[in-house]
Structure formats: structure tokens, C-alpha cells
């Protein structure tokens, strides 16, 4: 009995000490944060375990302009082309809309050999629409001949845990409903910690889908265990946007409605980092989105608005 008490107390105090001195698990470098119009600032987020330079890039709407900004902010201290070639070890592409992959296409002549990870239908669009000799050059190792074999397509199976080569991370991909397309949520894992990144998605109710509900069921245990460091999720329009004109996107109200469902499964969401992505210009809409999210955030979520080229450690 006495020994059990000592073990219990030791565990309690070491857990408390760990809580006070817990170190960052991930570093995110946003290369593009907006959901449209500004071609120099479209969805792309470099993510690595804290202290590592082996990043994966979540979507690739803007690469070069974002890397330049990060260098100007002293996030990186090597030339831009080296960041592209050496630090980005692969790409996770959520869906085939241009605002999520045009940076990858445009930068492909300067890039090095690496993998593009996505669901099969997204890879099919790369093969038939982008890396073709009519729209660009085929830098991949499948599709139209001749193949320049710089990129290797890695098809992700829903739910399966896949290593991200040349990094210390793995990824699990889950389907999202995005109007006429299937989009993707990526659960990136490093040493037991995770980050969840969602590509474009509408709310279940509008999309007539259960994809978000299933995703919330999957991640709720991670939130309970304090293993989920952040959810990166889109809010494209302010609440004034009518449901029939959402085109597979979220508003502040719809995001908070989804977070309430997650809270029921996860217990509390207090202090959970929620990184808001894909805000669509004009700036007046973005300001509205921020106000509306703050007004409806009675779950205690920690709202983060990423800035292009500014690192976030979580
Ligand atoms: Zn988009
Ligand atoms: Zn889209």
C-alpha cells in the first residue's frame, strides 16, 4: 500500500513537472494563408517536428513568395531555392483545386525528387490535367510520356497510417466533402503528437455528409489524451454568405457548430489551438470573420490567424 502511494505521487509530480516544461512538438511555417484572389498568398503550410528541418508541405498553393517572406522574417537563413529543395521533403495535397497546388506546378522546374501524397482522384487530376505536356511538362513518373520522373505519386488509402519519407512524421488521410469534390483531412503524427489539417470542407449539414462527424470521432480520443496540438481548418466566408452559395466551405457559425459536436465527443475543447485557414479576401470580409469567430467562441478555443512567412510553434 505504502509503495503504491509513492508510485502514485511520483507519477503525479512528474506529470505536473512535464506540464510546466512541456516543449513544442511541431513547427509550422505558413507559405500562404488565404483562400483566393491573391496568387502570392494561397494555402500552403510547411510542418516539421520542432527542431527538425525535414518538413512536409500541406497543400502547395503558394511556395516561392511564402518562402521569400519567411526568409525576410529570418525563419530560414538559406536561399529560397534551397528551402524548396532541401527542407520540403514531400507534399500532401488535399484536393486538386488550383489554389491548393499551383505553387507546386510553377516551382516544379526548380524542385528536387520527392513524393506527392494524395487520394487517388486528386492524383488522377494531376496526371490528366496538370502534369501533361499541353498544360505544362510531365514532371511526374506516371501519365503522359515522356515522364521527367521528378515527382512520385503516393496514393493514400483512407485511414491508413503512411510514413512521410525523409521525415520523422506519418500521415493518416480522411475524406472531406467539398461540393463536387472529395477533399482531404491530414492527421500528421510525430512521436505520439498530432496536428490535424483540413483541406477545403463544407459543414456536414449543408454537404449532406457525415465526413466531419466521423473525423471528430477519430480525433476526440487524441484531444482527451492531450495529443492533438492543433486543428488547422478553413473559414472562407463571413456568416452573411447564404448556405446555397457556400460551394463546400465554412463560415464562422458553421465552424463553431461543428466544434460543438466535437466538444460533445472530446469533453472540453478549452485551450485547443484552432488555426484558421483559407480566409477569402477582401480584407473587410476577413475582419468580419475574425469578429464573428471571437463572438461565438464560447468553447474557449485558442484561435490563431496564421501569417505568411511567420513560424508558429505548438
Ligand atoms: Zn481552396
Ligand atoms: Zn477547393
Coordinates of C-alpha atoms and ligand atoms in Angstrom, one line a residue:
X1 CA 0.0 0.0 0.0
X2 CA 2.8 2.4 1.0
X3 CA 4.8 1.7 -2.1
X4 CA 1.7 2.2 -4.3
X5 CA 1.3 5.7 -2.8
X6 CA 4.9 6.6 -3.5
X7 CA 4.5 5.5 -7.2
X8 CA 1.2 7.5 -7.5
X9 CA 2.8 10.6 -6.0
X10 CA 5.9 10.2 -8.2
X11 CA 3.7 9.9 -11.3
X12 CA 1.6 12.9 -10.2
X13 CA 4.6 15.2 -9.7
X14 CA 6.5 14.1 -12.8
X15 CA 3.3 14.7 -14.8
X16 CA 3.0 18.2 -13.2
X17 CA 6.6 19.0 -14.0
X18 CA 6.2 17.8 -17.6
X19 CA 3.1 20.0 -17.9
X20 CA 5.1 23.1 -16.8
X21 CA 8.1 22.4 -19.0
X22 CA 6.5 20.8 -22.0
X23 CA 8.4 21.5 -25.1
X24 CA 6.9 22.3 -28.6
X25 CA 6.0 19.3 -30.7
X26 CA 5.7 21.0 -34.2
X27 CA 6.8 24.0 -36.1
X28 CA 4.5 25.3 -38.8
X29 CA 5.7 27.8 -41.5
X30 CA 2.8 29.2 -43.4
X31 CA 3.7 29.9 -47.0
X32 CA 0.3 31.0 -48.0
X33 CA -2.8 31.6 -45.8
X34 CA -5.6 32.9 -48.0
X35 CA -8.5 31.2 -49.9
X36 CA -8.4 33.1 -53.1
X37 CA -7.6 36.0 -55.4
X38 CA -4.0 36.8 -54.1
X39 CA -1.9 34.3 -56.1
X40 CA 1.1 35.2 -53.9
X41 CA -0.6 34.0 -50.7
X42 CA -2.6 30.8 -51.3
X43 CA -2.9 27.7 -48.9
X44 CA 0.4 26.1 -48.2
X45 CA 1.9 25.2 -44.7
X46 CA 5.3 23.7 -44.1
X47 CA 5.2 21.4 -41.0
X48 CA 8.0 19.6 -39.2
X49 CA 8.6 18.2 -35.8
X50 CA 10.1 21.0 -33.6
X51 CA 13.8 21.2 -34.0
X52 CA 13.8 19.4 -37.4
X53 CA 14.3 20.8 -40.8
X54 CA 12.6 17.9 -42.6
X55 CA 9.3 19.4 -43.5
X56 CA 6.2 18.2 -45.3
X57 CA 4.2 20.8 -47.2
X58 CA 0.4 20.7 -46.5
X59 CA -1.1 21.9 -49.8
X60 CA 1.0 24.0 -52.2
X61 CA -1.0 26.9 -53.5
X62 CA 1.9 29.4 -53.0
X63 CA 5.6 28.3 -52.4
X64 CA 8.1 30.8 -53.6
X65 CA 6.5 34.0 -52.4
X66 CA 5.9 32.4 -49.0
X67 CA 9.5 31.1 -48.7
X68 CA 10.8 34.6 -49.6
X69 CA 8.6 36.1 -46.8
X70 CA 9.9 33.5 -44.3
X71 CA 13.5 34.3 -45.2
X72 CA 12.8 38.1 -44.8
X73 CA 11.4 37.2 -41.3
X74 CA 14.6 35.2 -40.5
X75 CA 12.6 32.0 -40.2
X76 CA 15.1 30.4 -42.7
X77 CA 18.7 31.5 -43.3
X78 CA 19.4 29.8 -46.6
X79 CA 18.4 30.9 -50.1
X80 CA 14.8 30.4 -51.2
X81 CA 15.6 27.7 -53.8
X82 CA 17.5 25.7 -51.1
X83 CA 14.5 25.9 -48.8
X84 CA 12.3 24.4 -51.6
X85 CA 14.8 21.8 -52.5
X86 CA 16.3 20.8 -49.1
X87 CA 13.7 21.5 -46.4
X88 CA 10.4 20.4 -48.2
X89 CA 10.6 16.6 -48.3
X90 CA 7.2 16.0 -49.8
X91 CA 3.7 17.4 -50.5
X92 CA 0.3 16.4 -49.0
X93 CA -2.3 17.7 -51.4
X94 CA -5.9 18.0 -50.1
X95 CA -7.7 18.3 -53.4
X96 CA -7.0 19.3 -57.0
X97 CA -8.3 22.9 -57.0
X98 CA -5.6 25.3 -58.3
X99 CA -5.4 27.4 -55.1
X100 CA -4.0 24.3 -53.4
X101 CA -1.4 23.2 -55.8
X102 CA -0.5 25.9 -58.4
X103 CA 2.7 26.8 -56.5
X104 CA 3.9 23.2 -56.8
X105 CA 3.3 23.2 -60.6
X106 CA 5.0 26.5 -61.1
X107 CA 8.0 25.7 -58.9
X108 CA 8.4 22.2 -60.4
X109 CA 11.4 23.0 -62.7
X110 CA 13.5 24.1 -59.7
X111 CA 12.4 21.3 -57.3
X112 CA 14.1 18.1 -56.4
X113 CA 12.9 14.5 -56.4
X114 CA 10.1 14.0 -53.9
X115 CA 6.7 12.4 -53.3
X116 CA 3.2 13.9 -53.8
X117 CA 0.8 12.2 -51.4
X118 CA -2.9 12.4 -52.0
X119 CA -6.1 10.4 -52.6
X120 CA -6.4 8.6 -55.9
X121 CA -8.8 11.0 -57.5
X122 CA -6.6 14.0 -56.8
X123 CA -3.6 12.2 -58.3
X124 CA -5.7 11.4 -61.3
X125 CA -6.3 15.1 -61.9
X126 CA -2.5 15.8 -61.6
X127 CA -2.0 13.1 -64.3
X128 CA -4.7 14.2 -66.7
X129 CA -4.8 18.0 -66.2
X130 CA -1.7 19.5 -64.7
X131 CA 1.5 17.4 -65.4
X132 CA 0.6 16.9 -69.0
X133 CA 2.5 18.3 -72.0
X134 CA -0.4 20.5 -73.0
X135 CA -0.7 22.4 -69.8
X136 CA 2.9 22.2 -68.5
X137 CA 5.5 19.4 -68.6
X138 CA 5.1 16.0 -67.1
X139 CA 7.4 16.2 -64.1
X140 CA 5.9 13.0 -62.6
X141 CA 6.7 9.4 -63.0
X142 CA 3.3 8.4 -64.3
X143 CA 1.0 9.8 -67.0
X144 CA 1.9 11.2 -70.4
X145 CA 5.2 10.3 -72.0
X146 CA 7.9 11.4 -71.7
X147 CA 7.9 11.3 -67.9
X148 CA 10.6 13.6 -66.3
X149 CA 10.3 11.4 -63.1
X150 CA 10.9 14.2 -60.6
X151 CA 7.7 13.5 -58.6
X152 CA 6.5 10.2 -57.4
X153 CA 2.7 9.8 -56.8
X154 CA 1.9 8.1 -53.5
X155 CA -1.8 7.2 -53.3
X156 CA -3.2 7.5 -49.7
X157 CA -5.8 5.0 -48.5
X158 CA -8.4 6.5 -46.2
X159 CA -7.4 5.9 -42.6
X160 CA -4.1 4.1 -43.3
X161 CA -1.0 5.4 -41.5
X162 CA 1.7 6.2 -44.1
X163 CA 5.2 7.3 -43.3
X164 CA 6.2 10.6 -44.9
X165 CA 9.6 9.7 -46.4
X166 CA 12.7 11.5 -45.3
X167 CA 10.8 13.0 -42.3
X168 CA 10.1 11.7 -38.8
X169 CA 6.3 12.0 -39.5
X170 CA 3.5 9.8 -40.6
X171 CA 0.1 10.8 -42.0
X172 CA -3.4 9.4 -42.0
X173 CA -5.8 10.8 -44.6
X174 CA -9.6 11.1 -44.2
X175 CA -12.2 12.2 -46.8
X176 CA -13.9 15.6 -46.6
X177 CA -16.9 16.8 -48.6
X178 CA -16.2 19.9 -50.7
X179 CA -19.1 20.5 -53.0
X180 CA -18.5 18.3 -56.1
X181 CA -15.0 17.1 -55.0
X182 CA -13.6 14.9 -52.2
X183 CA -11.1 16.9 -50.2
X184 CA -8.8 15.6 -47.5
X185 CA -8.0 16.0 -43.8
X186 CA -4.5 15.0 -42.9
X187 CA -3.6 13.8 -39.4
X188 CA 0.2 14.3 -39.1
X189 CA 1.9 12.5 -36.3
X190 CA 5.3 12.8 -34.8
X191 CA 6.4 10.9 -31.7
X192 CA 2.8 10.5 -30.4
X193 CA 1.8 14.1 -31.0
X194 CA -0.5 15.1 -33.8
X195 CA -1.7 18.0 -35.9
X196 CA -4.9 17.9 -37.9
X197 CA -5.0 19.9 -41.2
X198 CA -8.3 20.1 -43.1
X199 CA -8.4 21.0 -46.8
X200 CA -11.5 22.8 -48.0
X201 CA -14.7 21.4 -46.5
X202 CA -18.3 22.3 -46.1
X203 CA -20.4 21.6 -42.9
X204 CA -22.0 18.1 -42.8
X205 CA -25.5 19.5 -42.7
X206 CA -25.0 21.6 -45.9
X207 CA -23.0 18.9 -47.7
X208 CA -25.4 16.1 -46.7
X209 CA -22.4 14.2 -45.4
X210 CA -21.0 12.5 -42.2
X211 CA -17.4 13.1 -43.0
X212 CA -16.8 15.7 -40.4
X213 CA -18.7 13.7 -37.8
X214 CA -16.5 10.7 -38.5
X215 CA -13.4 12.8 -38.3
X216 CA -14.4 14.2 -35.0
X217 CA -15.0 10.7 -33.7
X218 CA -11.4 9.8 -34.8
X219 CA -9.7 12.7 -33.1
X220 CA -11.8 13.0 -30.0
X221 CA -9.6 10.5 -28.1
X222 CA -6.5 12.4 -29.1
X223 CA -7.9 15.6 -27.6
X224 CA -8.8 13.8 -24.4
X225 CA -5.2 12.5 -24.2
X226 CA -3.8 16.0 -25.0
X227 CA -2.0 14.5 -28.0
X228 CA -3.6 16.9 -30.6
X229 CA -1.6 20.1 -30.8
X230 CA -3.8 22.0 -33.3
X231 CA -6.6 21.8 -35.7
X232 CA -6.0 23.8 -38.9
X233 CA -9.4 24.4 -40.5
X234 CA -10.9 26.7 -43.1
X235 CA -13.3 29.6 -42.7
X236 CA -13.8 31.0 -46.2
X237 CA -16.7 33.4 -45.8
X238 CA -18.4 35.5 -43.1
X239 CA -21.8 34.5 -41.7
X240 CA -23.6 36.6 -44.3
X241 CA -22.8 34.1 -47.0
X242 CA -26.0 32.1 -47.7
X243 CA -25.8 28.3 -47.4
X244 CA -26.6 27.8 -51.1
X245 CA -23.6 29.9 -52.0
X246 CA -21.0 28.2 -49.7
X247 CA -19.6 26.0 -52.5
X248 CA -18.3 23.5 -50.0
X249 CA -16.8 26.0 -47.5
X250 CA -17.3 27.0 -43.8
X251 CA -18.4 30.2 -42.2
X252 CA -17.7 31.2 -38.5
X253 CA -21.1 29.9 -37.4
X254 CA -20.8 26.6 -39.3
X255 CA -17.3 26.1 -37.9
X256 CA -18.5 26.7 -34.3
X257 CA -21.5 24.4 -34.9
X258 CA -19.0 21.6 -35.9
X259 CA -16.8 22.4 -32.9
X260 CA -19.8 22.0 -30.6
X261 CA -20.3 18.5 -32.0
X262 CA -16.6 17.8 -31.4
X263 CA -16.8 19.1 -27.9
X264 CA -19.6 16.6 -27.0
X265 CA -17.3 13.8 -28.1
X266 CA -14.0 15.2 -26.7
X267 CA -15.2 16.6 -23.4
X268 CA -13.6 20.1 -23.3
X269 CA -12.0 22.0 -26.1
X270 CA -10.7 24.7 -23.8
X271 CA -7.3 26.0 -24.9
X272 CA -7.2 23.8 -28.1
X273 CA -5.3 25.6 -30.8
X274 CA -7.6 26.3 -33.8
X275 CA -5.6 27.7 -36.8
X276 CA -8.0 29.5 -39.1
X277 CA -7.0 28.9 -42.8
X278 CA -8.4 29.8 -46.2
X279 CA -9.9 33.2 -45.4
X280 CA -11.1 34.7 -48.6
X281 CA -10.4 38.4 -49.5
X282 CA -11.5 41.2 -49.4
X283 CA -9.9 42.3 -46.1
X284 CA -13.3 43.6 -44.9
X285 CA -14.6 40.0 -45.1
X286 CA -11.6 38.7 -43.2
X287 CA -12.1 41.3 -40.4
X288 CA -15.8 40.2 -40.2
X289 CA -14.7 36.5 -40.0
X290 CA -12.4 37.3 -37.0
X291 CA -15.1 39.3 -35.2
X292 CA -17.8 36.6 -35.8
X293 CA -15.5 33.8 -34.6
X294 CA -14.5 35.7 -31.5
X295 CA -18.2 36.4 -30.7
X296 CA -19.2 32.8 -31.0
X297 CA -16.2 31.2 -29.3
X298 CA -17.7 30.2 -26.0
X299 CA -15.9 26.8 -26.1
X300 CA -12.6 28.5 -25.1
X301 CA -10.8 27.6 -28.3
X302 CA -7.4 29.3 -28.8
X303 CA -7.9 31.0 -32.2
X304 CA -4.8 31.5 -34.3
X305 CA -4.7 33.5 -37.5
X306 CA -1.5 32.4 -39.4
X307 CA 0.5 34.9 -41.2
X308 CA 2.5 34.2 -44.4
X309 CA 6.2 33.6 -43.5
X310 CA 5.8 33.7 -39.7
X311 CA 6.6 30.5 -37.9
X312 CA 4.2 29.0 -35.3
X313 CA 5.4 26.5 -32.7
X314 CA 2.9 24.3 -31.0
Ligands
LIG1 ZN1 -9.4 26.4 -51.8
LIG2 ZN1 -11.3 23.9 -53.1

